[in-house]
Tab-separated table of C-alpha atoms in Angstrom:
chain	number	residue	atom	x	y	z
A	1	MET	CA	105.879	-51.276	-42.518
A	2	PRO	CA	108.130	-47.853	-41.069
A	3	HIS	CA	105.461	-46.099	-38.296
A	4	SER	CA	105.692	-42.280	-38.641
A	5	SER	CA	107.211	-40.133	-36.441
A	6	GLU	CA	103.638	-37.522	-36.783
A	7	GLU	CA	101.523	-37.483	-34.465
A	8	PRO	CA	97.886	-38.054	-35.267
A	9	LYS	CA	96.672	-34.388	-35.454
A	10	ILE	CA	93.371	-34.288	-33.651
A	11	HIS	CA	90.556	-31.425	-34.201
A	12	PRO	CA	88.985	-29.216	-31.546
A	13	ASN	CA	85.667	-29.060	-33.104
A	14	VAL	CA	85.699	-32.887	-32.749
A	15	PRO	CA	84.266	-34.422	-29.356
A	16	GLY	CA	86.605	-37.310	-28.517
A	17	PRO	CA	85.165	-40.270	-26.836
A	18	ARG	CA	84.096	-39.357	-23.139
A	19	ASN	CA	85.653	-41.193	-19.976
A	20	MET	CA	82.824	-44.021	-19.087
A	21	THR	CA	82.884	-42.664	-15.222
A	22	ASP	CA	81.470	-39.378	-16.430
A	23	THR	CA	78.627	-41.138	-18.423
A	24	ALA	CA	77.710	-43.789	-15.117
A	25	ARG	CA	77.637	-41.063	-12.884
A	26	ALA	CA	75.425	-38.302	-15.234
A	27	PRO	CA	73.087	-40.384	-17.079
A	28	GLN	CA	71.574	-38.180	-19.773
A	29	VAL	CA	67.281	-37.894	-19.293
A	30	PRO	CA	65.443	-36.695	-21.830
A	31	ARG	CA	63.643	-33.554	-21.424
A	32	PRO	CA	59.699	-33.842	-21.522
A	33	SER	CA	57.822	-33.230	-24.095
A	34	ALA	CA	55.913	-30.099	-23.819
A	35	PRO	CA	52.599	-30.938	-21.958
A	36	VAL	CA	49.314	-30.880	-25.326
A	37	PRO	CA	45.856	-28.891	-23.767
A	38	GLY	CA	42.902	-30.810	-23.450
A	39	PRO	CA	39.987	-29.183	-22.495
A	40	ARG	CA	39.307	-26.678	-20.023
A	41	PRO	CA	37.030	-28.363	-16.607
A	42	GLY	CA	33.649	-27.565	-16.490
A	43	PRO	CA	32.847	-24.955	-13.866
A	44	ARG	CA	32.481	-26.646	-10.074
A	45	PRO	CA	29.296	-27.534	-8.721
A	46	THR	CA	28.243	-25.598	-6.112
A	47	PRO	CA	28.183	-27.508	-2.669
A	48	GLN	CA	24.840	-28.503	-1.174
A	49	ARG	CA	23.607	-26.515	2.233
A	50	ALA	CA	23.082	-28.820	4.838
A	51	ASP	CA	19.295	-28.812	6.150
A	52	ARG	CA	19.577	-26.917	9.105
A	53	SER	CA	16.141	-28.241	10.008
A	54	ARG	CA	17.605	-31.477	10.638
A	55	PRO	CA	19.119	-31.906	13.982
A	56	VAL	CA	22.834	-32.480	13.926
A	57	PRO	CA	24.297	-36.067	15.123
A	58	GLY	CA	25.509	-36.049	18.267
A	59	ARG	CA	24.712	-32.270	18.495
A	60	PRO	CA	20.980	-31.036	20.063
A	61	ALA	CA	18.580	-30.050	17.928
A	62	PRO	CA	18.191	-25.668	19.006
A	63	ALA	CA	15.105	-24.751	21.208
A	64	ARG	CA	11.343	-23.629	20.013
A	65	SER	CA	9.714	-21.367	21.467
A	66	ALA	CA	6.393	-22.577	21.195
A	67	GLY	CA	3.794	-19.281	19.817
A	68	PRO	CA	0.497	-18.906	21.151
A	69	SER	CA	-2.799	-21.786	20.087
A	70	ARG	CA	-4.916	-20.345	17.691
A	71	PRO	CA	-7.291	-19.863	19.524
A	72	ALA	CA	-5.393	-17.634	21.704
A	73	ALA	CA	-4.187	-16.038	18.882
A	74	GLU	CA	-7.598	-15.025	18.235
A	75	ALA	CA	-9.126	-14.170	21.171
A	76	ALA	CA	-6.123	-12.590	21.861
A	77	GLY	CA	-6.647	-10.080	18.855
A	78	ALA	CA	-10.578	-9.742	19.912
A	79	LYS	CA	-9.859	-8.197	22.558
A	80	ALA	CA	-7.523	-5.669	20.995
A	81	ALA	CA	-7.928	-2.154	20.867
A	82	PRO	CA	-8.809	-1.310	17.012
A	83	ALA	CA	-5.571	0.890	15.428
A	84	PRO	CA	-5.818	4.275	16.012
A	85	GLY	CA	-4.918	4.489	12.111
A	86	LYS	CA	-7.604	2.173	11.009
A	87	ALA	CA	-9.054	2.846	7.470
A	88	ALA	CA	-12.657	4.665	7.354
A	89	PRO	CA	-15.018	1.818	5.635
A	90	GLN	CA	-15.739	1.959	1.879
A	91	ILE	CA	-18.504	3.731	0.665
A	92	GLN	CA	-19.866	2.032	-2.946
A	93	LEU	CA	-22.456	3.560	-5.038
A	94	VAL	CA	-25.175	0.964	-6.938
A	95	GLU	CA	-27.506	2.494	-9.610
A	96	ALA	CA	-31.221	1.864	-8.663
A	97	THR	CA	-34.106	3.029	-8.784
A	98	ASP	CA	-37.286	3.904	-6.006
A	99	ALA	CA	-38.698	0.661	-7.410
A	100	THR	CA	-35.639	-1.822	-8.014
A	101	ALA	CA	-33.021	-0.464	-5.316
A	102	VAL	CA	-34.772	-3.549	-2.876
A	103	GLU	CA	-33.868	-6.549	-5.963
A	104	VAL	CA	-30.785	-4.154	-6.885
A	105	ALA	CA	-30.275	-4.865	-3.085
A	106	ASP	CA	-30.788	-8.566	-2.991
A	107	GLU	CA	-28.923	-9.175	-6.150
A	108	THR	CA	-25.495	-7.132	-4.596
A	109	VAL	CA	-26.085	-9.105	-1.279
A	110	ASP	CA	-25.714	-12.875	-3.528
A	111	ARG	CA	-22.888	-11.374	-4.846
A	112	LEU	CA	-21.259	-10.728	-1.237
A	113	LEU	CA	-21.898	-14.187	-0.770
A	114	ASP	CA	-20.112	-15.588	-3.637
A	115	GLU	CA	-16.973	-13.028	-2.912
A	116	GLY	CA	-16.975	-16.132	0.235
A	117	ARG	CA	-18.496	-13.364	2.798
A	118	SER	CA	-20.460	-14.809	5.554
A	119	PRO	CA	-24.608	-14.599	5.713
A	120	ALA	CA	-24.446	-13.255	9.445
A	121	GLU	CA	-21.399	-10.250	8.259
A	122	VAL	CA	-24.236	-9.218	6.078
A	123	LEU	CA	-27.201	-6.276	7.167
A	124	VAL	CA	-29.602	-4.785	4.554
A	125	PHE	CA	-31.661	-1.318	6.173
A	126	THR	CA	-34.309	-0.026	3.546
A	127	THR	CA	-35.804	3.322	3.697
A	128	GLY	CA	-39.040	3.504	2.523
A	129	GLU	CA	-40.686	-0.333	2.256
A	130	GLN	CA	-39.558	-2.554	4.567
A	131	HIS	CA	-37.763	-5.676	3.261
A	132	PRO	CA	-40.157	-8.347	2.004
A	133	TRP	CA	-38.358	-10.841	4.377
A	134	ALA	CA	-38.336	-8.340	7.457
A	135	GLN	CA	-42.104	-8.066	6.431
A	136	HIS	CA	-42.434	-11.934	6.583
A	137	GLU	CA	-40.600	-12.655	9.455
A	138	LEU	CA	-42.488	-9.634	11.002
A	139	THR	CA	-45.820	-11.664	11.065
A	140	PHE	CA	-44.472	-14.037	13.309
A	141	GLY	CA	-43.296	-11.077	16.119
A	142	GLU	CA	-41.125	-8.431	16.913
A	143	GLU	CA	-39.278	-10.747	19.917
A	144	ALA	CA	-39.213	-13.285	17.465
A	145	TYR	CA	-37.743	-11.169	14.587
A	146	TRP	CA	-34.955	-9.621	17.010
A	147	ARG	CA	-34.353	-12.918	18.150
A	148	GLN	CA	-32.912	-13.469	14.532
A	149	GLN	CA	-30.186	-10.538	14.618
A	150	ALA	CA	-29.092	-11.698	18.322
A	151	GLU	CA	-28.158	-15.416	17.261
A	152	GLY	CA	-26.632	-14.178	13.533
A	153	ASP	CA	-26.922	-17.210	11.812
A	154	ASP	CA	-27.933	-15.109	8.472
A	155	VAL	CA	-27.952	-11.243	6.445
A	156	PHE	CA	-30.414	-9.748	9.198
A	157	TYR	CA	-32.735	-7.218	6.671
A	158	ALA	CA	-34.218	-3.945	8.373
A	159	HIS	CA	-35.646	-1.019	8.114
A	160	ALA	CA	-32.819	2.280	8.977
A	161	SER	CA	-35.169	4.464	10.878
A	162	ALA	CA	-34.592	1.272	13.672
A	163	ALA	CA	-30.646	1.184	12.406
A	164	GLU	CA	-30.042	2.048	16.304
A	165	ARG	CA	-31.652	-1.400	17.256
A	166	THR	CA	-29.376	-3.950	15.212
A	167	THR	CA	-25.826	-4.795	15.585
A	168	GLY	CA	-23.451	-3.738	13.658
A	169	ARG	CA	-21.554	-6.436	10.886
A	170	PRO	CA	-18.740	-6.223	8.064
A	171	VAL	CA	-21.040	-5.396	4.957
A	172	VAL	CA	-24.052	-3.014	4.991
A	173	VAL	CA	-25.692	-2.593	2.146
A	174	LEU	CA	-28.931	0.233	2.378
A	175	ALA	CA	-31.595	0.425	-0.222
A	176	VAL	CA	-32.303	3.655	-1.178
A	177	ASN	CA	-36.719	2.502	-2.417
A	178	GLY	CA	-38.067	5.464	-0.627
A	179	GLY	CA	-39.539	7.342	1.592
A	180	THR	CA	-38.674	11.071	1.794
A	181	ASP	CA	-35.214	12.520	1.304
A	182	GLU	CA	-35.001	13.632	5.464
A	183	GLN	CA	-35.532	10.248	6.002
A	184	ALA	CA	-33.000	9.375	2.778
A	185	ALA	CA	-30.331	11.295	4.393
A	186	ARG	CA	-30.434	10.343	8.468
A	187	ALA	CA	-30.721	6.191	6.638
A	188	LEU	CA	-27.153	7.265	5.099
A	189	PRO	CA	-24.944	7.806	8.814
A	190	ALA	CA	-26.957	5.717	10.378
A	191	ALA	CA	-26.475	2.700	8.022
A	192	LEU	CA	-22.390	3.788	7.901
A	193	ALA	CA	-21.853	4.142	11.809
A	194	ARG	CA	-23.609	0.006	11.952
A	195	THR	CA	-19.964	-1.001	8.973
A	196	GLY	CA	-17.523	-2.318	10.104
A	197	SER	CA	-15.523	-1.987	6.827
A	198	ARG	CA	-18.270	-1.282	3.737
A	199	LEU	CA	-21.326	0.400	2.674
A	200	ILE	CA	-22.773	-0.555	-0.792
A	201	VAL	CA	-25.540	2.154	-1.563
A	202	CYS	CA	-28.109	1.145	-3.681
A	203	GLY	CA	-30.069	4.019	-5.073
A	204	ASP	CA	-30.762	7.719	-7.658
A	205	PRO	CA	-26.852	8.850	-8.003
A	206	SER	CA	-28.468	11.974	-8.389
A	207	ARG	CA	-30.808	12.505	-5.322
A	208	LEU	CA	-28.137	10.821	-2.509
A	209	ARG	CA	-25.603	13.533	-4.247
A	210	THR	CA	-27.421	15.954	-3.144
A	211	LEU	CA	-28.241	14.359	0.282
A	212	LEU	CA	-24.844	13.566	0.866
């Protein structure tokens, strides 16, 4: 067939074949797809603190200053002078008559012992007749009677008129079981002077208010 003199036309919008050299030099790398959002990580665990009480390997443990032993501390506390601002003893009134004051005082002592008080911490005074315990112990002589106070092994009972001979204790119970108003009035400050922290008065409130 006869060849046409016309040259084939190339449309500018149709890309022609690329040079093989260029294709080898710049291979087409597929773009990575967008990451799919996954679940968010939970909160980070709090790191545990090292136990400082245990010695670290290779490092000497810190020296601890030895405090005073318990007997020494107690002895120091016993010798220490009372603070200037020490609180005044607490005063409590328990209603009773002259006839029931001793019985109410005994019930009060029982409550104190149930609360944890030691018998040696309690001192009982009467303003009228002696407490039955004191009456019984005085039958063995005054020397044996007062020796029991010095030993301090149990609750001690005494008449308020002999308060100066007694040794103070943390708790004092005053049974106003008789006596004149003047005797009861003197018994109140005498009992207060012997108590360390608490004074419990068993008696008639109207009478005691008048005396106070």
